[in-house]
CSV table of C-alpha atoms in Angstrom, one decimal:
chain,number,residue,atom,x,y,z
A,1,MET,CA,42.2,167.3,155.8
A,2,ILE,CA,43.3,167.8,152.2
A,3,PHE,CA,46.8,168.0,150.7
A,4,ASP,CA,47.1,169.1,147.1
A,5,THR,CA,50.2,169.2,144.9
A,6,THR,CA,51.1,172.6,146.4
A,7,ALA,CA,50.7,171.5,150.0
A,8,ILE,CA,52.7,168.3,149.3
A,9,ALA,CA,55.5,170.3,147.7
A,10,ALA,CA,55.6,172.8,150.6
A,11,MET,CA,56.2,170.0,153.2
A,12,ASP,CA,59.7,169.9,154.6
A,13,LYS,CA,61.8,167.0,153.5
A,14,LEU,CA,61.6,164.6,156.5
A,15,GLN,CA,57.9,165.4,156.9
A,16,ARG,CA,57.2,164.5,153.3
A,17,VAL,CA,59.3,161.3,153.5
A,18,GLN,CA,57.2,160.2,156.6
A,19,PHE,CA,54.0,161.1,154.8
A,20,ALA,CA,54.8,159.4,151.6
A,21,THR,CA,56.0,156.2,153.2
A,22,THR,CA,52.9,155.9,155.3
A,23,LEU,CA,50.4,156.4,152.4
A,24,PRO,CA,50.5,152.9,150.9
A,25,GLY,CA,49.4,151.4,154.3
A,26,PRO,CA,50.7,148.3,156.0
A,27,LYS,CA,53.5,146.8,154.0
A,28,PRO,CA,55.4,143.5,154.1
A,29,LEU,CA,58.6,143.5,156.1
A,30,CYS,CA,61.4,141.2,155.1
A,31,LEU,CA,65.1,141.1,155.9
A,32,VAL,CA,67.0,140.7,152.7
A,33,GLY,CA,70.1,138.4,153.1
A,34,THR,CA,73.0,138.7,150.6
A,35,ARG,CA,76.6,137.8,150.4
A,36,SER,CA,79.4,139.5,148.5
A,37,LEU,CA,81.8,137.7,146.2
A,38,ALA,CA,84.4,138.2,148.9
A,39,GLY,CA,82.1,136.3,151.3
A,40,ARG,CA,80.8,139.2,153.4
A,41,SER,CA,77.2,138.8,154.6
A,42,ASN,CA,74.7,141.6,154.5
A,43,LEU,CA,71.2,142.0,155.9
A,44,ALA,CA,68.8,144.9,155.1
A,45,PRO,CA,65.1,145.5,155.9
A,46,PHE,CA,62.9,146.0,152.8
A,47,SER,CA,59.2,146.9,152.7
A,48,SER,CA,58.7,146.9,149.0
A,49,VAL,CA,58.4,143.1,148.4
A,50,THR,CA,55.7,142.3,145.9
A,51,HIS,CA,54.3,139.2,144.2
A,52,LEU,CA,54.7,139.4,140.4
A,53,GLY,CA,53.7,135.9,139.2
A,54,SER,CA,53.1,132.3,140.3
A,55,ASN,CA,54.5,130.1,137.5
A,56,PRO,CA,57.4,130.5,138.0
A,57,ILE,CA,57.1,132.3,141.3
A,58,LEU,CA,58.5,135.7,140.7
A,59,ILE,CA,58.9,138.4,143.4
A,60,GLY,CA,60.0,141.9,143.0
A,61,MET,CA,61.5,144.6,145.4
A,62,VAL,CA,62.5,148.2,144.9
A,63,THR,CA,65.9,149.5,145.6
A,64,ARG,CA,67.3,153.0,145.6
A,65,PRO,CA,71.0,153.4,144.6
A,66,ASP,CA,71.7,156.0,147.3
A,67,THR,CA,70.8,154.2,150.5
A,68,VAL,CA,72.1,151.4,152.8
A,69,GLU,CA,70.4,149.1,150.3
A,70,ARG,CA,73.4,149.7,148.0
A,71,HIS,CA,75.3,146.7,149.5
A,72,THR,CA,72.3,144.5,148.8
A,73,LEU,CA,72.1,145.5,145.2
A,74,ARG,CA,75.8,145.1,144.6
A,75,ASN,CA,75.8,141.7,146.2
A,76,ILE,CA,72.8,140.6,144.1
A,77,LEU,CA,74.6,141.7,141.0
A,78,GLU,CA,77.7,139.8,142.0
A,79,THR,CA,76.0,136.5,143.0
A,80,GLN,CA,72.5,136.6,141.5
A,81,SER,CA,71.3,135.3,144.9
A,82,TRP,CA,69.3,136.7,147.8
A,83,THR,CA,67.0,135.5,150.6
A,84,LEU,CA,63.8,137.0,152.0
A,85,ASN,CA,63.2,136.4,155.7
A,86,HIS,CA,59.9,137.4,157.5
A,87,VAL,CA,60.3,139.4,160.7
A,88,THR,CA,58.5,138.5,163.9
A,89,GLU,CA,57.9,140.5,167.1
A,90,GLU,CA,60.7,138.5,168.9
A,91,PHE,CA,63.5,140.1,166.8
A,92,VAL,CA,61.9,143.3,165.4
A,93,ALA,CA,64.4,145.6,167.2
A,94,GLN,CA,67.3,143.7,165.7
A,95,ALA,CA,65.7,143.8,162.2
A,96,HIS,CA,65.2,147.5,162.6
A,97,GLN,CA,68.8,148.0,163.6
A,98,CYS,CA,69.8,146.4,160.3
A,99,SER,CA,68.7,149.7,158.6
A,100,ALA,CA,71.7,151.5,160.2
A,101,ARG,CA,74.4,152.5,157.8
A,102,TYR,CA,77.1,150.1,158.8
A,103,PRO,CA,80.4,150.2,157.0
A,104,GLU,CA,80.9,147.5,154.3
A,105,GLU,CA,83.2,145.4,156.4
A,106,THR,CA,80.5,145.0,159.1
A,107,SER,CA,78.0,142.1,158.8
A,108,GLU,CA,74.6,143.1,160.2
A,109,PHE,CA,74.4,139.5,161.5
A,110,GLU,CA,77.3,140.2,163.8
A,111,ALA,CA,76.3,143.8,164.6
A,112,THR,CA,72.7,142.8,165.7
A,113,GLY,CA,73.2,139.2,167.0
A,114,LEU,CA,70.9,137.6,164.4
A,115,THR,CA,72.0,134.1,163.5
A,116,GLU,CA,73.3,133.4,160.0
A,117,HIS,CA,72.0,130.2,158.5
A,118,HIS,CA,73.3,128.6,155.4
A,119,HIS,CA,71.9,126.0,153.0
A,120,PRO,CA,74.5,124.2,150.8
A,121,SER,CA,72.7,125.0,147.5
A,122,ILE,CA,72.1,128.7,148.2
A,123,THR,CA,74.8,131.4,148.2
A,124,ALA,CA,73.0,134.1,150.2
A,125,PRO,CA,72.5,133.7,154.0
A,126,PHE,CA,69.2,133.1,155.8
A,127,VAL,CA,68.1,134.5,159.2
A,128,LEU,CA,67.7,131.5,161.5
A,129,GLU,CA,65.2,133.4,163.8
A,130,SER,CA,62.8,133.9,160.8
A,131,PRO,CA,60.1,131.2,160.6
A,132,ILE,CA,59.3,131.9,156.9
A,133,ARG,CA,62.4,132.3,154.7
A,134,PHE,CA,63.0,131.7,151.0
A,135,ALA,CA,65.7,132.2,148.4
A,136,LEU,CA,65.6,133.8,145.0
A,137,LYS,CA,67.7,133.8,141.8
A,138,LEU,CA,68.1,137.0,139.8
A,139,GLU,CA,65.7,137.2,136.9
A,140,GLU,CA,66.0,140.8,135.8
A,141,ILE,CA,66.7,144.3,137.1
A,142,ILE,CA,64.4,147.0,135.7
A,143,ASP,CA,65.1,150.8,135.8
A,144,ILE,CA,62.3,153.0,137.1
A,145,THR,CA,63.4,156.1,135.2
A,146,SER,CA,60.9,158.4,137.0
A,147,ASN,CA,63.2,158.6,140.0
A,148,ASN,CA,66.2,156.4,139.4
A,149,THR,CA,65.1,153.5,141.5
A,150,LYS,CA,65.2,149.9,140.3
A,151,LEU,CA,62.9,146.9,140.5
A,152,VAL,CA,64.8,143.7,141.3
A,153,VAL,CA,63.0,140.7,140.0
A,154,GLY,CA,63.8,137.2,141.4
A,155,ARG,CA,62.6,133.6,140.9
A,156,VAL,CA,61.9,131.7,144.1
A,157,CYS,CA,64.1,128.6,144.1
A,158,PHE,CA,63.9,127.5,147.8
A,159,VAL,CA,61.4,127.9,150.6
A,160,GLU,CA,61.7,126.8,154.2
A,161,ILE,CA,58.7,127.1,156.6
A,162,PRO,CA,57.6,125.3,159.7
A,163,ASP,CA,55.6,122.1,158.9
A,164,GLU,CA,52.6,123.3,160.9
A,165,SER,CA,52.5,126.5,158.9
A,166,TYR,CA,51.7,124.8,155.6
A,167,SER,CA,48.2,123.8,154.5
A,168,PRO,CA,47.7,121.4,151.5
A,169,ASP,CA,45.8,124.1,149.5
A,170,GLY,CA,49.2,126.0,149.3
A,171,THR,CA,48.4,128.5,152.1
A,172,VAL,CA,51.3,129.5,154.4
A,173,ASP,CA,50.3,130.7,157.8
A,174,ILE,CA,51.9,134.1,158.2
A,175,SER,CA,50.2,135.1,161.4
A,176,ARG,CA,53.5,135.6,163.3
A,177,SER,CA,54.9,137.9,160.5
A,178,LEU,CA,55.0,141.6,161.1
A,179,ALA,CA,53.8,144.4,158.7
A,180,SER,CA,55.4,147.8,158.7
A,181,THR,CA,54.8,151.4,157.5
A,182,ALA,CA,57.0,154.4,157.0
A,183,LEU,CA,60.5,153.3,158.0
A,184,ASP,CA,59.9,153.1,161.7
A,185,THR,CA,56.5,151.6,162.6
A,186,TYR,CA,55.8,147.8,163.0
A,187,PHE,CA,52.5,146.0,163.4
A,188,SER,CA,51.4,142.5,164.3
A,189,ILE,CA,48.5,141.2,162.3
A,190,GLN,CA,45.2,139.5,163.2
A,191,GLU,CA,43.1,137.7,160.7
A,192,VAL,CA,39.6,139.3,160.3
A,193,SER,CA,38.3,137.2,157.4
A,194,ARG,CA,39.2,134.7,154.7
A,195,LEU,CA,36.7,135.1,151.8
A,196,PRO,CA,35.8,132.7,149.0
A,197,TYR,CA,36.7,133.5,145.4
A,198,ALA,CA,34.4,136.4,144.4
A,199,LYS,CA,31.9,135.9,141.5
A,200,PRO,CA,29.5,138.5,140.1
A,201,ALA,CA,26.2,138.0,142.0
A,202,PRO,CA,23.5,136.2,139.9
A,203,PRO,CA,20.8,138.6,138.6
A,204,THR,CA,17.9,139.1,141.0
A,205,PRO,CA,15.0,137.0,139.7
B,1,MET,CA,59.4,121.8,155.5
B,2,ILE,CA,61.5,122.6,152.4
B,3,PHE,CA,60.3,123.3,148.9
B,4,ASP,CA,63.0,123.4,146.1
B,5,THR,CA,62.5,124.3,142.5
B,6,THR,CA,61.3,120.7,141.7
B,7,ALA,CA,58.7,120.7,144.5
B,8,ILE,CA,57.5,124.2,143.5
B,9,ALA,CA,57.1,123.1,139.8
B,10,ALA,CA,55.2,120.0,140.9
B,11,MET,CA,52.5,121.9,142.7
B,12,ASP,CA,49.2,122.1,141.0
B,13,LYS,CA,48.2,125.5,139.6
B,14,LEU,CA,45.9,126.8,142.3
B,15,GLN,CA,48.1,125.5,145.1
B,16,ARG,CA,51.1,127.3,143.7
B,17,VAL,CA,49.1,130.5,143.2
B,18,GLN,CA,48.0,130.3,146.9
B,19,PHE,CA,51.6,129.5,148.0
B,20,ALA,CA,53.2,132.3,145.9
B,21,THR,CA,50.8,135.0,146.9
B,22,THR,CA,51.3,134.2,150.6
B,23,LEU,CA,55.1,134.3,150.5
B,24,PRO,CA,55.6,138.1,150.6
B,25,GLY,CA,53.7,138.3,153.9
B,26,PRO,CA,51.1,140.9,154.9
B,27,LYS,CA,50.6,143.3,152.0
B,28,PRO,CA,48.8,146.7,151.6
B,29,LEU,CA,45.2,146.5,150.5
B,30,CYS,CA,43.8,149.4,148.4
B,31,LEU,CA,40.8,149.7,146.2
B,32,VAL,CA,41.9,151.3,142.9
B,33,GLY,CA,39.3,153.7,141.6
B,34,THR,CA,39.3,154.6,137.8
B,35,ARG,CA,36.9,156.0,135.2
B,36,SER,CA,36.8,155.3,131.5
B,37,LEU,CA,36.7,158.0,128.9
B,38,ALA,CA,33.0,157.1,128.5
B,39,GLY,CA,32.5,157.9,132.2
B,40,ARG,CA,32.1,154.4,133.6
B,41,SER,CA,33.5,154.0,137.1
B,42,ASN,CA,35.6,150.9,138.1
B,43,LEU,CA,36.9,149.6,141.4
B,44,ALA,CA,39.5,146.8,141.9
B,45,PRO,CA,41.4,145.6,144.9
B,46,PHE,CA,45.2,145.7,144.6
B,47,SER,CA,47.8,144.4,147.0
B,48,SER,CA,51.0,145.4,145.1
B,49,VAL,CA,51.0,149.1,146.0
B,50,THR,CA,54.6,150.2,146.8
B,51,HIS,CA,56.3,153.5,147.7
B,52,LEU,CA,58.9,154.5,145.1
B,53,GLY,CA,59.9,158.0,146.1
B,54,SER,CA,59.1,161.0,148.3
B,55,ASN,CA,60.0,164.0,146.2
B,56,PRO,CA,57.7,164.0,144.2
B,57,ILE,CA,55.7,161.3,145.9
B,58,LEU,CA,55.7,158.3,143.5
B,59,ILE,CA,53.8,155.1,144.1
B,60,GLY,CA,53.8,152.0,142.0
B,61,MET,CA,51.5,149.0,141.5
B,62,VAL,CA,51.7,145.9,139.4
B,63,THR,CA,49.0,144.9,137.0
B,64,ARG,CA,48.6,141.7,134.9
B,65,PRO,CA,47.1,142.1,131.5
B,66,ASP,CA,44.9,139.0,131.8
B,67,THR,CA,42.8,139.7,134.9
B,68,VAL,CA,40.0,141.8,136.1
B,69,GLU,CA,42.5,144.5,136.6
B,70,ARG,CA,42.5,145.0,132.8
B,71,HIS,CA,39.7,147.6,133.1
B,72,THR,CA,41.8,149.5,135.6
B,73,LEU,CA,44.8,149.6,133.3
B,74,ARG,CA,42.8,150.6,130.3
B,75,ASN,CA,41.1,153.4,132.2
B,76,ILE,CA,44.5,154.7,133.5
B,77,LEU,CA,45.8,154.7,130.0
B,78,GLU,CA,42.7,156.7,128.9
B,79,THR,CA,42.6,159.3,131.6
B,80,GLN,CA,46.1,159.2,133.4
B,81,SER,CA,44.1,159.3,136.7
B,82,TRP,CA,43.5,156.8,139.5
B,83,THR,CA,42.7,156.8,143.2
B,84,LEU,CA,44.0,154.5,146.0
B,85,ASN,CA,41.6,153.9,148.9
B,86,HIS,CA,42.5,152.1,152.1
B,87,VAL,CA,40.1,149.3,153.1
B,88,THR,CA,38.8,149.0,156.7
B,89,GLU,CA,37.1,146.1,158.4
B,90,GLU,CA,33.7,147.8,158.0
B,91,PHE,CA,33.7,147.3,154.2
B,92,VAL,CA,36.1,144.4,153.6
B,93,ALA,CA,33.4,142.1,152.2
B,94,GLN,CA,32.4,144.7,149.7
B,95,ALA,CA,36.1,145.4,148.8
B,96,HIS,CA,36.7,141.7,148.2
B,97,GLN,CA,33.6,141.5,146.0
B,98,CYS,CA,35.2,144.1,143.7
B,99,SER,CA,37.6,141.3,142.6
B,100,ALA,CA,34.7,139.5,140.8
B,101,ARG,CA,34.9,139.6,137.0
B,102,TYR,CA,32.0,142.0,136.4
B,103,PRO,CA,31.2,142.9,132.8
B,104,GLU,CA,32.5,146.2,131.6
B,105,GLU,CA,29.2,148.0,131.8
B,106,THR,CA,28.9,147.2,135.5
B,107,SER,CA,30.3,149.7,138.0
B,108,GLU,CA,31.7,147.9,141.1
B,109,PHE,CA,30.3,150.8,143.1
B,110,GLU,CA,26.8,149.9,142.1
B,111,ALA,CA,27.4,146.2,142.3
B,112,THR,CA,28.7,146.3,145.9
B,113,GLY,CA,27.0,149.4,147.4
B,114,LEU,CA,30.2,151.3,148.0
B,115,THR,CA,29.7,155.0,147.7
B,116,GLU,CA,31.3,156.9,144.8
B,117,HIS,CA,32.9,160.2,145.8
B,118,HIS,CA,34.2,162.8,143.4
B,119,HIS,CA,36.5,165.8,143.8
B,120,PRO,CA,36.2,168.5,141.1
B,121,SER,CA,39.8,168.4,140.1
B,122,ILE,CA,40.2,164.6,139.9
B,123,THR,CA,38.9,162.4,137.1
B,124,ALA,CA,38.9,159.1,139.0
B,125,PRO,CA,36.4,158.3,141.7
B,126,PHE,CA,37.1,157.9,145.4
B,127,VAL,CA,35.5,155.5,147.8
B,128,LEU,CA,33.6,157.5,150.4
B,129,GLU,CA,33.8,154.8,153.0
B,130,SER,CA,37.6,154.8,152.9
B,131,PRO,CA,39.2,157.0,155.6
B,132,ILE,CA,42.6,157.4,153.7
B,133,ARG,CA,42.4,158.0,150.0
B,134,PHE,CA,44.5,159.7,147.5
B,135,ALA,CA,44.8,160.4,143.8
B,136,LEU,CA,47.6,159.9,141.3
B,137,LYS,CA,48.6,161.1,137.9
B,138,LEU,CA,50.3,158.7,135.5
B,139,GLU,CA,54.0,159.1,135.4
B,140,GLU,CA,55.1,155.9,133.5
B,141,ILE,CA,54.2,152.3,132.7
B,142,ILE,CA,57.1,149.9,132.8
B,143,ASP,CA,57.1,146.4,131.2
B,144,ILE,CA,58.3,143.6,133.5
B,145,THR,CA,59.4,141.3,130.7
B,146,SER,CA,60.0,138.3,132.9
B,147,ASN,CA,56.3,137.5,133.0
B,148,ASN,CA,54.5,140.2,131.0
B,149,THR,CA,53.2,142.2,133.9
B,150,LYS,CA,53.5,146.0,134.2
B,151,LEU,CA,54.5,148.4,136.9
B,152,VAL,CA,52.2,151.4,136.8
B,153,VAL,CA,54.0,154.5,138.4
B,154,GLY,CA,52.0,157.5,139.5
B,155,ARG,CA,52.6,160.8,141.2
B,156,VAL,CA,50.5,161.6,144.2
B,157,CYS,CA,48.6,164.8,143.5
B,158,PHE,CA,45.8,164.8,146.1
B,159,VAL,CA,45.4,163.3,149.6
B,160,GLU,CA,42.4,163.3,151.9
B,161,ILE,CA,42.6,161.9,155.4
B,162,PRO,CA,40.7,162.6,158.7
B,163,ASP,CA,42.1,165.6,160.6
B,164,GLU,CA,42.8,163.4,163.6
B,165,SER,CA,44.9,160.9,161.6
B,166,TYR,CA,47.6,163.5,160.7
B,167,SER,CA,50.6,164.3,162.9
B,168,PRO,CA,52.8,167.3,162.3
B,169,ASP,CA,55.8,165.1,161.6
B,170,GLY,CA,54.0,163.8,158.5
B,171,THR,CA,52.8,160.5,160.0
B,172,VAL,CA,49.4,159.3,158.9
B,173,ASP,CA,47.6,157.0,161.4
B,174,ILE,CA,46.8,153.9,159.4
B,175,SER,CA,45.6,151.8,162.3
B,176,ARG,CA,42.1,151.2,160.8
B,177,SER,CA,43.6,150.1,157.4
B,178,LEU,CA,43.7,146.3,156.7
B,179,ALA,CA,46.5,144.3,155.3
B,180,SER,CA,46.0,141.2,153.1
B,181,THR,CA,47.7,138.1,151.8
B,182,ALA,CA,47.1,135.7,149.0
B,183,LEU,CA,43.9,136.9,147.3
B,184,ASP,CA,41.5,136.0,150.0
B,185,THR,CA,42.8,136.7,153.6
B,186,TYR,CA,42.5,140.0,155.4
B,187,PHE,CA,44.2,141.2,158.6
B,188,SER,CA,43.7,144.1,161.1
B,189,ILE,CA,47.0,145.5,162.4
B,190,GLN,CA,48.1,146.5,165.8
B,191,GLU,CA,51.2,148.6,166.4
B,192,VAL,CA,53.9,146.7,168.3
B,193,SER,CA,56.7,149.4,168.1
B,194,ARG,CA,57.8,152.6,166.6
B,195,LEU,CA,61.6,152.8,166.6
B,196,PRO,CA,64.0,155.8,166.2
B,197,TYR,CA,66.2,156.1,163.2
B,198,ALA,CA,68.8,153.4,163.5
B,199,LYS,CA,72.5,154.3,163.7
B,200,PRO,CA,75.5,152.0,164.0
B,201,ALA,CA,76.2,151.5,167.7
B,202,PRO,CA,79.3,153.3,169.0
B,203,PRO,CA,82.3,151.1,169.5
B,204,THR,CA,82.5,149.4,172.9
B,205,PRO,CA,85.1,151.3,174.9
């Protein structure tokens, strides 16, 4: 089945959103925790979290100015702080519910029953139910002029994971973390292989 | 287990790379197909593919100038064309092998045995083994100044998927597509839920 530019343009709006958001495949799923200057907590699911660099550890995510994510962006601009919290099967329904357009005075923690967790050195709130959670400090915000979105770049300053999830080579066991696609579908993951660093094969003798 | 800025800085280089590239969680895995002006084909695995917008369909990916991805970026600059090809369990070892630093004159298709597939209207090559594959045209390249990486933004101009993978609401069945983390670990996915559009709950009467 082939879709060319004409067929893509002819889709209706919701159909094209569903199509477009499925194309990249399975994506990371994180709840982004932020806090406004006035002290209001906010939680929003993001699936655009991407590794940008390892020294320092930089991680990016994409926001659109015209969605529920607007509270997230405004809070980040106000406090330079946010957290990323992996989502597990146990609280996926609550994580999904955080995508609803709550009014500004409503905390998604209170609305969904997820537990707010604070660390004294970090402004933004963590999700206690999340086994893998970390905090970032704002590094830069980059305009993506093609469609008026923004890439928010942060430096990882704090990571909390279960002791048993960490291996001395730096690996974090993410097997309980969910992946997502489109804005509605969630997946558990199962390791099929871990492969050694690839080198070009030696020439056949 | 807690890692603060000091603990992160004290990690050795490979340990921190492993740690950093695991933190975002399960990521999309695509083989990026490109072709140089001279006609040489190139394939490289990317895990930074992100949806940016739906009308037109814009998709971004992050490249570093100092890695094997450099052939990819140069080819995109030369031809404005690339393909994204989902990876399945059947050819994950070959996909991983495409991350080796082959010399420029070597096509990863030839080196790994993956099958090059061409469509008359698209410059870049597709991977025949990939059930979900699509082509993009360069829209813009954005410098991420924090660490000298680049966000490559493309407009989807051609999509090819199996008939049975498409639903009339626009959903593409990606259940055979793998996710990845770090630069070495691959996961199959299993749907745990598909949830309706979230709305704030009505006030309790």
